[in-house]
Every structure is written in C-alpha cells, then in structure tokens.
C-alpha cells in the first residue's frame, strides 16, 4: 500500500499510525474535489433536473388520459332532498383522485366545484354562510357563486363541475369546466 | 511571462464555464420548482415548454463540459 498523506493538523499526533492502519483513507485524495470535478457534478445535477421535468410531463400526460377516459356521466348516490340547505357533500369526479364538493344553496340552486385549491391543491372547506370556499393552508378563498378567487394566494378560478338535477332530486354529474 | 498569462486565461475560462453551468443549474431548478407547483395545481400548459427549455439548457451544459474536457486534453 502507498504511504498515506497526513492532514496538516495531525502532523504531530503520536498515535497516528495505529488508527491509520485501521482506516486507510488518504486525506489529500479525500479532499481533492477540484473545480473540474465540481463542473461535472453541476452538469450531472442539470441532467437530473431535466429528467425530472420529462417525468412531470409524462405524469401529466397520463393524468390527462385518465381524465379523458373517465369524463362520463355519473349519478351521485345521494338525493338532493337528503341534503340540507347550506350543507355540502364530498364526491370524487372524474376519477378517485379528484375530490369535488357539492353545495346545496336552496332546492333550486346547487353548486359544485373541484375541492383542490388552484394554488397548491390543498382541500377547500365550504363556508356557505359566508359565501365562500376557504383554503386553510395559505388563507385563500373562492367565491361560492362563481368560483373566482376572493383573496389569498390563488389566482385562478376553481374548475366547476357540470351537473343536472331531475324532478326526483337525482343528481347527475356530466362534466367539468376547466378554469380559465 | 507568456506561460503565466496563458495559465491565467485558462483559469478565467474554467471559472466562466463553472459559472455558466451553475447559472444553468439554478435556472433549471427554478423551472422545476414552478413545474411541480403547476402540476400540483392541475395546470399543464406550461409543463411542455418548461421541459423543452430544461433539455435545451442541459444540452448547453453538456456542451460546456465536453468543451472543457477537450480543452483539458489539449
């Protein structure tokens, strides 16, 4: 084995040889992170980030495919007469990863939006008495009537769920309006 | 004297390459953070351009590294 270099601060250490035999790590080589190696490390980091971007695009494409496939009519298993005025129910549409809220204002007025905040996808809490949907994560809020952001970090409106209610109170969901 | 100047020039070029690679890395990191944010919010329109931009920057970064390697060998 080649003679190992010593760290400058350990030149006078009397017990050096003992531990050096047990841990034969060359101090100079260990600390030899020169600028060219650093450049390679930065380029490798760039490659990783680019791969991450491509992975995100692939995940988004898959999500869009799933949404397109499941964009169909769905009858909710709750009747409108079972919901009190101002009360809301949670359901999932168009897939099981997309929570939506249905809020009953009156017998003739029912609203439904995606429950994901358009800021960072936190679940929204409906506050019908205050006329808004509140995001507790960053104190944002959306207008209950229009889905437009009222205050806080969100800048885009909530995607609105299209639904119809028949004479018997049966609620049918048939699409989702993408927010502008 | 000429040798010293040549060394100084070489050193400056290497510093410039490292700075450029670091700036590219920082911009890519920012683009990645923005993309994750938009992805989480369900907004997909900016993802494709961001990915293409990131790949373009990666090509520039790799070109710098290859240029540096050739320079070192020369």
PDB file of C-alpha atoms in Angstrom:
ATOM      1  CA  UNK A   1       0.000   0.000   0.000  1.00  0.00           C
ATOM      2  CA  UNK A   2       1.256   3.540  -0.818  1.00  0.00           C
ATOM      3  CA  UNK A   3       2.169   5.791   2.050  1.00  0.00           C
ATOM      4  CA  UNK A   4      -0.893   7.745   3.111  1.00  0.00           C
ATOM      5  CA  UNK A   5      -0.687  11.515   3.362  1.00  0.00           C
ATOM      6  CA  UNK A   6      -1.373  13.183   6.706  1.00  0.00           C
ATOM      7  CA  UNK A   7      -3.670  16.028   7.488  1.00  0.00           C
ATOM      8  CA  UNK A   8      -1.614  19.173   8.359  1.00  0.00           C
ATOM      9  CA  UNK A   9      -3.223  19.433  11.797  1.00  0.00           C
ATOM     10  CA  UNK A  10      -2.246  15.832  12.664  1.00  0.00           C
ATOM     11  CA  UNK A  11       1.472  16.009  11.823  1.00  0.00           C
ATOM     12  CA  UNK A  12       2.495  15.786  15.492  1.00  0.00           C
ATOM     13  CA  UNK A  13      -0.030  13.131  16.508  1.00  0.00           C
ATOM     14  CA  UNK A  14       1.906  10.353  18.240  1.00  0.00           C
ATOM     15  CA  UNK A  15      -0.888   7.794  17.913  1.00  0.00           C
ATOM     16  CA  UNK A  16      -1.359   8.437  14.211  1.00  0.00           C
ATOM     17  CA  UNK A  17      -0.074   5.167  12.838  1.00  0.00           C
ATOM     18  CA  UNK A  18      -2.447   2.987  14.803  1.00  0.00           C
ATOM     19  CA  UNK A  19      -5.685   4.393  13.515  1.00  0.00           C
ATOM     20  CA  UNK A  20      -4.239   4.942  10.032  1.00  0.00           C
ATOM     21  CA  UNK A  21      -3.724   1.220   9.664  1.00  0.00           C
ATOM     22  CA  UNK A  22      -7.342   0.610  10.616  1.00  0.00           C
ATOM     23  CA  UNK A  23      -8.776   3.412   8.474  1.00  0.00           C
ATOM     24  CA  UNK A  24      -6.505   3.706   5.409  1.00  0.00           C
ATOM     25  CA  UNK A  25      -8.152   6.776   3.855  1.00  0.00           C
ATOM     26  CA  UNK A  26      -5.844   9.199   2.113  1.00  0.00           C
ATOM     27  CA  UNK A  27      -6.549  12.696   3.439  1.00  0.00           C
ATOM     28  CA  UNK A  28      -5.403  14.596   0.349  1.00  0.00           C
ATOM     29  CA  UNK A  29      -7.258  12.362  -2.106  1.00  0.00           C
ATOM     30  CA  UNK A  30     -10.380  12.533   0.042  1.00  0.00           C
ATOM     31  CA  UNK A  31     -10.310  16.328  -0.030  1.00  0.00           C
ATOM     32  CA  UNK A  32      -9.368  16.539  -3.691  1.00  0.00           C
ATOM     33  CA  UNK A  33     -12.646  17.939  -5.071  1.00  0.00           C
ATOM     34  CA  UNK A  34     -11.197  20.159  -7.756  1.00  0.00           C
ATOM     35  CA  UNK A  35     -13.053  22.601  -9.956  1.00  0.00           C
ATOM     36  CA  UNK A  36     -13.353  20.275 -12.929  1.00  0.00           C
ATOM     37  CA  UNK A  37     -14.988  17.614 -10.745  1.00  0.00           C
ATOM     38  CA  UNK A  38     -17.341  20.280  -9.434  1.00  0.00           C
ATOM     39  CA  UNK A  39     -18.252  21.226 -13.023  1.00  0.00           C
ATOM     40  CA  UNK A  40     -19.091  17.569 -13.743  1.00  0.00           C
ATOM     41  CA  UNK A  41     -21.236  17.400 -10.601  1.00  0.00           C
ATOM     42  CA  UNK A  42     -23.196  20.507 -11.638  1.00  0.00           C
ATOM     43  CA  UNK A  43     -23.777  19.095 -15.148  1.00  0.00           C
ATOM     44  CA  UNK A  44     -24.965  15.799 -13.610  1.00  0.00           C
ATOM     45  CA  UNK A  45     -27.370  17.802 -11.439  1.00  0.00           C
ATOM     46  CA  UNK A  46     -28.679  19.567 -14.553  1.00  0.00           C
ATOM     47  CA  UNK A  47     -29.256  16.186 -16.199  1.00  0.00           C
ATOM     48  CA  UNK A  48     -31.232  15.008 -13.168  1.00  0.00           C
ATOM     49  CA  UNK A  49     -33.411  18.124 -13.223  1.00  0.00           C
ATOM     50  CA  UNK A  50     -34.100  17.715 -16.947  1.00  0.00           C
ATOM     51  CA  UNK A  51     -35.109  14.082 -16.314  1.00  0.00           C
ATOM     52  CA  UNK A  52     -37.439  15.301 -13.555  1.00  0.00           C
ATOM     53  CA  UNK A  53     -39.080  17.753 -15.975  1.00  0.00           C
ATOM     54  CA  UNK A  54     -39.645  14.986 -18.526  1.00  0.00           C
ATOM     55  CA  UNK A  55     -41.095  12.756 -15.786  1.00  0.00           C
ATOM     56  CA  UNK A  56     -43.538  15.528 -14.826  1.00  0.00           C
ATOM     57  CA  UNK A  57     -44.676  15.874 -18.450  1.00  0.00           C
ATOM     58  CA  UNK A  58     -45.176  12.096 -18.653  1.00  0.00           C
ATOM     59  CA  UNK A  59     -47.181  12.098 -15.399  1.00  0.00           C
ATOM     60  CA  UNK A  60     -49.337  14.977 -16.670  1.00  0.00           C
ATOM     61  CA  UNK A  61     -49.964  13.187 -19.980  1.00  0.00           C
ATOM     62  CA  UNK A  62     -51.063  10.091 -18.079  1.00  0.00           C
ATOM     63  CA  UNK A  63     -53.344  12.137 -15.846  1.00  0.00           C
ATOM     64  CA  UNK A  64     -54.935  13.813 -18.890  1.00  0.00           C
ATOM     65  CA  UNK A  65     -55.508  10.380 -20.444  1.00  0.00           C
ATOM     66  CA  UNK A  66     -57.211   9.118 -17.279  1.00  0.00           C
ATOM     67  CA  UNK A  67     -59.434  12.219 -17.161  1.00  0.00           C
ATOM     68  CA  UNK A  68     -60.415  11.842 -20.790  1.00  0.00           C
ATOM     69  CA  UNK A  69     -61.327   8.204 -20.243  1.00  0.00           C
ATOM     70  CA  UNK A  70     -63.415   8.886 -17.174  1.00  0.00           C
ATOM     71  CA  UNK A  71     -65.160  12.011 -18.490  1.00  0.00           C
ATOM     72  CA  UNK A  72     -68.591  10.430 -18.404  1.00  0.00           C
ATOM     73  CA  UNK A  73     -71.969  10.758 -16.787  1.00  0.00           C
ATOM     74  CA  UNK A  74     -72.114   9.759 -13.157  1.00  0.00           C
ATOM     75  CA  UNK A  75     -75.157   9.592 -10.912  1.00  0.00           C
ATOM     76  CA  UNK A  76     -74.425  10.518  -7.295  1.00  0.00           C
ATOM     77  CA  UNK A  77     -75.682   8.112  -4.663  1.00  0.00           C
ATOM     78  CA  UNK A  78     -77.343  10.897  -2.705  1.00  0.00           C
ATOM     79  CA  UNK A  79     -80.660  12.591  -3.352  1.00  0.00           C
ATOM     80  CA  UNK A  80     -80.954  16.366  -3.277  1.00  0.00           C
ATOM     81  CA  UNK A  81     -83.768  16.141  -0.724  1.00  0.00           C
ATOM     82  CA  UNK A  82     -81.360  14.410   1.697  1.00  0.00           C
ATOM     83  CA  UNK A  83     -79.090  17.444   1.785  1.00  0.00           C
ATOM     84  CA  UNK A  84     -79.979  20.427   3.962  1.00  0.00           C
ATOM     85  CA  UNK A  85     -79.690  23.991   2.693  1.00  0.00           C
ATOM     86  CA  UNK A  86     -76.107  25.248   3.120  1.00  0.00           C
ATOM     87  CA  UNK A  87     -74.834  21.710   3.571  1.00  0.00           C
ATOM     88  CA  UNK A  88     -72.188  20.195   1.315  1.00  0.00           C
ATOM     89  CA  UNK A  89     -71.180  16.693   0.336  1.00  0.00           C
ATOM     90  CA  UNK A  90     -67.900  15.318  -0.979  1.00  0.00           C
ATOM     91  CA  UNK A  91     -67.672  13.087  -4.033  1.00  0.00           C
ATOM     92  CA  UNK A  92     -64.959  12.090  -6.495  1.00  0.00           C
ATOM     93  CA  UNK A  93     -65.143  13.011 -10.177  1.00  0.00           C
ATOM     94  CA  UNK A  94     -63.891  12.199 -12.833  1.00  0.00           C
ATOM     95  CA  UNK A  95     -61.519   9.788 -11.038  1.00  0.00           C
ATOM     96  CA  UNK A  96     -60.944   8.697  -7.467  1.00  0.00           C
ATOM     97  CA  UNK A  97     -58.055  11.166  -7.089  1.00  0.00           C
ATOM     98  CA  UNK A  98     -60.209  14.205  -7.860  1.00  0.00           C
ATOM     99  CA  UNK A  99     -62.340  15.253  -4.880  1.00  0.00           C
ATOM    100  CA  UNK A 100     -65.270  17.573  -5.610  1.00  0.00           C
ATOM    101  CA  UNK A 101     -67.733  19.459  -3.439  1.00  0.00           C
ATOM    102  CA  UNK A 102     -71.459  19.740  -3.975  1.00  0.00           C
ATOM    103  CA  UNK A 103     -73.053  22.603  -2.071  1.00  0.00           C
ATOM    104  CA  UNK A 104     -76.801  22.993  -1.784  1.00  0.00           C
ATOM    105  CA  UNK A 105     -77.815  26.627  -1.556  1.00  0.00           C
ATOM    106  CA  UNK A 106     -81.564  26.000  -1.944  1.00  0.00           C
ATOM    107  CA  UNK A 107     -83.855  23.434  -3.563  1.00  0.00           C
ATOM    108  CA  UNK A 108     -83.435  25.163  -6.897  1.00  0.00           C
ATOM    109  CA  UNK A 109     -79.760  26.041  -6.596  1.00  0.00           C
ATOM    110  CA  UNK A 110     -76.913  23.547  -6.320  1.00  0.00           C
ATOM    111  CA  UNK A 111     -73.263  24.353  -6.951  1.00  0.00           C
ATOM    112  CA  UNK A 112     -70.319  22.039  -7.418  1.00  0.00           C
ATOM    113  CA  UNK A 113     -66.584  22.666  -7.698  1.00  0.00           C
ATOM    114  CA  UNK A 114     -63.311  20.788  -7.529  1.00  0.00           C
ATOM    115  CA  UNK A 115     -62.139  20.638  -3.918  1.00  0.00           C
ATOM    116  CA  UNK A 116     -58.497  21.237  -4.885  1.00  0.00           C
ATOM    117  CA  UNK A 117     -57.271  24.769  -4.342  1.00  0.00           C
ATOM    118  CA  UNK A 118     -55.778  26.180  -7.569  1.00  0.00           C
ATOM    119  CA  UNK A 119     -52.781  27.444  -5.604  1.00  0.00           C
ATOM    120  CA  UNK A 120     -51.217  24.254  -4.213  1.00  0.00           C
ATOM    121  CA  UNK A 121     -54.080  21.739  -4.364  1.00  0.00           C
ATOM    122  CA  UNK A 122     -54.995  21.857  -0.671  1.00  0.00           C
ATOM    123  CA  UNK A 123     -58.544  20.660   0.130  1.00  0.00           C
ATOM    124  CA  UNK A 124     -61.043  23.519   0.385  1.00  0.00           C
ATOM    125  CA  UNK A 125     -63.538  23.930   3.201  1.00  0.00           C
ATOM    126  CA  UNK A 126     -67.015  25.164   2.152  1.00  0.00           C
ATOM    127  CA  UNK A 127     -68.395  28.082   4.171  1.00  0.00           C
ATOM    128  CA  UNK A 128     -71.849  28.531   2.683  1.00  0.00           C
ATOM    129  CA  UNK A 129     -72.978  31.033   5.326  1.00  0.00           C
ATOM    130  CA  UNK A 130     -70.049  33.310   4.375  1.00  0.00           C
ATOM    131  CA  UNK A 131     -70.496  32.645   0.655  1.00  0.00           C
ATOM    132  CA  UNK A 132     -67.035  31.257   0.063  1.00  0.00           C
ATOM    133  CA  UNK A 133     -64.801  28.207  -0.152  1.00  0.00           C
ATOM    134  CA  UNK A 134     -61.860  28.605   2.223  1.00  0.00           C
ATOM    135  CA  UNK A 135     -58.364  27.163   1.882  1.00  0.00           C
ATOM    136  CA  UNK A 136     -56.790  26.725   5.352  1.00  0.00           C
ATOM    137  CA  UNK A 137     -53.270  26.070   4.000  1.00  0.00           C
ATOM    138  CA  UNK A 138     -52.455  29.636   2.920  1.00  0.00           C
ATOM    139  CA  UNK A 139     -55.634  31.509   3.892  1.00  0.00           C
ATOM    140  CA  UNK A 140     -57.080  31.756   0.393  1.00  0.00           C
ATOM    141  CA  UNK A 141     -60.765  31.865  -0.538  1.00  0.00           C
ATOM    142  CA  UNK A 142     -63.029  31.447  -3.567  1.00  0.00           C
ATOM    143  CA  UNK A 143     -66.435  32.922  -4.250  1.00  0.00           C
ATOM    144  CA  UNK A 144     -69.151  30.318  -3.761  1.00  0.00           C
ATOM    145  CA  UNK A 145     -71.305  31.638  -6.622  1.00  0.00           C
ATOM    146  CA  UNK A 146     -68.651  31.954  -9.322  1.00  0.00           C
ATOM    147  CA  UNK A 147     -65.598  30.013  -8.116  1.00  0.00           C
ATOM    148  CA  UNK A 148     -63.394  33.063  -8.666  1.00  0.00           C
ATOM    149  CA  UNK A 149     -60.610  33.762  -6.154  1.00  0.00           C
ATOM    150  CA  UNK A 150     -61.575  36.305  -3.490  1.00  0.00           C
ATOM    151  CA  UNK A 151     -58.347  36.746  -1.547  1.00  0.00           C
ATOM    152  CA  UNK A 152     -55.125  34.980  -0.676  1.00  0.00           C
ATOM    153  CA  UNK A 153     -52.558  33.323  -2.977  1.00  0.00           C
ATOM    154  CA  UNK A 154     -54.918  31.632  -5.515  1.00  0.00           C
ATOM    155  CA  UNK A 155     -55.071  33.476  -8.843  1.00  0.00           C
ATOM    156  CA  UNK A 156     -57.169  31.089 -10.952  1.00  0.00           C
ATOM    157  CA  UNK A 157     -60.835  30.182 -10.601  1.00  0.00           C
ATOM    158  CA  UNK A 158     -61.957  26.762  -9.430  1.00  0.00           C
ATOM    159  CA  UNK A 159     -62.955  24.187 -12.061  1.00  0.00           C
ATOM    160  CA  UNK A 160     -66.753  23.935 -11.956  1.00  0.00           C
ATOM    161  CA  UNK A 161     -68.495  20.576 -12.082  1.00  0.00           C
ATOM    162  CA  UNK A 162     -71.401  20.437 -14.514  1.00  0.00           C
ATOM    163  CA  UNK A 163     -74.445  18.705 -13.105  1.00  0.00           C
ATOM    164  CA  UNK A 164     -78.165  18.357 -13.531  1.00  0.00           C
ATOM    165  CA  UNK A 165     -80.924  17.601 -11.037  1.00  0.00           C
ATOM    166  CA  UNK A 166     -84.123  15.920 -12.161  1.00  0.00           C
ATOM    167  CA  UNK A 167     -87.613  16.221 -10.620  1.00  0.00           C
ATOM    168  CA  UNK A 168     -86.978  13.383  -8.175  1.00  0.00           C
ATOM    169  CA  UNK A 169     -83.829  15.023  -6.826  1.00  0.00           C
ATOM    170  CA  UNK A 170     -81.453  12.679  -8.596  1.00  0.00           C
ATOM    171  CA  UNK A 171     -78.112  14.411  -9.191  1.00  0.00           C
ATOM    172  CA  UNK A 172     -76.196  13.586 -12.381  1.00  0.00           C
ATOM    173  CA  UNK A 173     -72.662  14.827 -12.971  1.00  0.00           C
ATOM    174  CA  UNK A 174     -71.666  15.034 -16.640  1.00  0.00           C
ATOM    175  CA  UNK A 175     -68.511  17.080 -16.986  1.00  0.00           C
ATOM    176  CA  UNK A 176     -66.080  19.586 -15.613  1.00  0.00           C
ATOM    177  CA  UNK A 177     -65.465  23.099 -16.867  1.00  0.00           C
ATOM    178  CA  UNK A 178     -61.767  23.806 -16.881  1.00  0.00           C
ATOM    179  CA  UNK A 179     -60.964  27.068 -15.141  1.00  0.00           C
ATOM    180  CA  UNK A 180     -59.569  29.837 -17.370  1.00  0.00           C
TER     181      UNK A 180
ATOM    182  CA  UNK B   1       5.540  35.582 -18.590  1.00  0.00           C
ATOM    183  CA  UNK B   2       3.570  34.281 -21.546  1.00  0.00           C
ATOM    184  CA  UNK B   3       3.099  30.994 -19.737  1.00  0.00           C
ATOM    185  CA  UNK B   4       1.666  32.802 -16.727  1.00  0.00           C
ATOM    186  CA  UNK B   5      -0.725  34.744 -18.957  1.00  0.00           C
ATOM    187  CA  UNK B   6      -1.803  31.550 -20.676  1.00  0.00           C
ATOM    188  CA  UNK B   7      -2.445  29.954 -17.286  1.00  0.00           C
ATOM    189  CA  UNK B   8      -4.424  32.981 -16.158  1.00  0.00           C
ATOM    190  CA  UNK B   9      -6.506  32.830 -19.332  1.00  0.00           C
ATOM    191  CA  UNK B  10      -7.107  29.115 -18.846  1.00  0.00           C
ATOM    192  CA  UNK B  11      -8.145  29.764 -15.258  1.00  0.00           C
ATOM    193  CA  UNK B  12     -10.562  32.503 -16.316  1.00  0.00           C
ATOM    194  CA  UNK B  13     -12.114  30.253 -18.967  1.00  0.00           C
ATOM    195  CA  UNK B  14     -12.633  27.478 -16.426  1.00  0.00           C
ATOM    196  CA  UNK B  15     -14.180  29.939 -13.963  1.00  0.00           C
ATOM    197  CA  UNK B  16     -16.521  31.175 -16.701  1.00  0.00           C
ATOM    198  CA  UNK B  17     -17.550  27.604 -17.576  1.00  0.00           C
ATOM    199  CA  UNK B  18     -18.287  26.761 -13.945  1.00  0.00           C
ATOM    200  CA  UNK B  19     -20.281  29.981 -13.508  1.00  0.00           C
ATOM    201  CA  UNK B  20     -22.274  29.242 -16.661  1.00  0.00           C
ATOM    202  CA  UNK B  21     -23.003  25.665 -15.532  1.00  0.00           C
ATOM    203  CA  UNK B  22     -24.133  26.925 -12.121  1.00  0.00           C
ATOM    204  CA  UNK B  23     -26.422  29.567 -13.643  1.00  0.00           C
ATOM    205  CA  UNK B  24     -27.946  26.901 -15.905  1.00  0.00           C
ATOM    206  CA  UNK B  25     -28.455  24.629 -12.883  1.00  0.00           C
ATOM    207  CA  UNK B  26     -30.136  27.431 -10.928  1.00  0.00           C
ATOM    208  CA  UNK B  27     -32.492  28.273 -13.821  1.00  0.00           C
ATOM    209  CA  UNK B  28     -33.374  24.596 -14.229  1.00  0.00           C
ATOM    210  CA  UNK B  29     -34.037  24.308 -10.504  1.00  0.00           C
ATOM    211  CA  UNK B  30     -36.389  27.296 -10.669  1.00  0.00           C
ATOM    212  CA  UNK B  31     -38.176  25.838 -13.718  1.00  0.00           C
ATOM    213  CA  UNK B  32     -38.529  22.512 -11.917  1.00  0.00           C
ATOM    214  CA  UNK B  33     -39.997  24.174  -8.808  1.00  0.00           C
ATOM    215  CA  UNK B  34     -42.507  26.112 -10.935  1.00  0.00           C
ATOM    216  CA  UNK B  35     -43.426  22.976 -12.899  1.00  0.00           C
ATOM    217  CA  UNK B  36     -44.061  20.988  -9.709  1.00  0.00           C
ATOM    218  CA  UNK B  37     -46.247  23.798  -8.428  1.00  0.00           C
ATOM    219  CA  UNK B  38     -48.299  23.942 -11.624  1.00  0.00           C
ATOM    220  CA  UNK B  39     -48.532  20.162 -11.780  1.00  0.00           C
ATOM    221  CA  UNK B  40     -49.856  20.036  -8.216  1.00  0.00           C
ATOM    222  CA  UNK B  41     -52.455  22.658  -9.078  1.00  0.00           C
ATOM    223  CA  UNK B  42     -53.575  20.709 -12.171  1.00  0.00           C
ATOM    224  CA  UNK B  43     -52.288  23.293 -14.645  1.00  0.00           C
ATOM    225  CA  UNK B  44     -50.485  21.588 -17.527  1.00  0.00           C
ATOM    226  CA  UNK B  45     -49.996  24.225 -20.232  1.00  0.00           C
ATOM    227  CA  UNK B  46     -46.564  25.344 -19.020  1.00  0.00           C
ATOM    228  CA  UNK B  47     -45.110  21.859 -18.453  1.00  0.00           C
ATOM    229  CA  UNK B  48     -44.118  21.072 -22.053  1.00  0.00           C
ATOM    230  CA  UNK B  49     -42.316  24.376 -22.723  1.00  0.00           C
ATOM    231  CA  UNK B  50     -40.574  24.122 -19.333  1.00  0.00           C
ATOM    232  CA  UNK B  51     -39.351  20.587 -20.116  1.00  0.00           C
ATOM    233  CA  UNK B  52     -38.074  21.620 -23.560  1.00  0.00           C
ATOM    234  CA  UNK B  53     -36.353  24.644 -22.066  1.00  0.00           C
ATOM    235  CA  UNK B  54     -34.727  22.459 -19.412  1.00  0.00           C
ATOM    236  CA  UNK B  55     -33.481  19.966 -22.022  1.00  0.00           C
ATOM    237  CA  UNK B  56     -32.089  22.829 -24.098  1.00  0.00           C
ATOM    238  CA  UNK B  57     -30.216  24.127 -21.071  1.00  0.00           C
ATOM    239  CA  UNK B  58     -28.926  20.625 -20.375  1.00  0.00           C
ATOM    240  CA  UNK B  59     -27.542  20.440 -23.926  1.00  0.00           C
ATOM    241  CA  UNK B  60     -25.725  23.735 -23.353  1.00  0.00           C
ATOM    242  CA  UNK B  61     -24.397  22.459 -20.013  1.00  0.00           C
ATOM    243  CA  UNK B  62     -23.156  19.186 -21.538  1.00  0.00           C
ATOM    244  CA  UNK B  63     -21.546  21.142 -24.396  1.00  0.00           C
ATOM    245  CA  UNK B  64     -19.660  23.195 -21.826  1.00  0.00           C
ATOM    246  CA  UNK B  65     -18.478  20.018 -20.084  1.00  0.00           C
ATOM    247  CA  UNK B  66     -17.378  18.433 -23.382  1.00  0.00           C
ATOM    248  CA  UNK B  67     -15.595  21.628 -24.400  1.00  0.00           C
ATOM    249  CA  UNK B  68     -13.851  21.639 -21.021  1.00  0.00           C
ATOM    250  CA  UNK B  69     -12.752  18.034 -21.456  1.00  0.00           C
ATOM    251  CA  UNK B  70     -11.306  18.729 -24.918  1.00  0.00           C
ATOM    252  CA  UNK B  71      -9.609  21.840 -23.578  1.00  0.00           C
ATOM    253  CA  UNK B  72      -8.100  19.819 -20.723  1.00  0.00           C
ATOM    254  CA  UNK B  73      -6.838  17.114 -23.098  1.00  0.00           C
ATOM    255  CA  UNK B  74      -5.308  19.724 -25.391  1.00  0.00           C
TER     256      UNK B  74
END
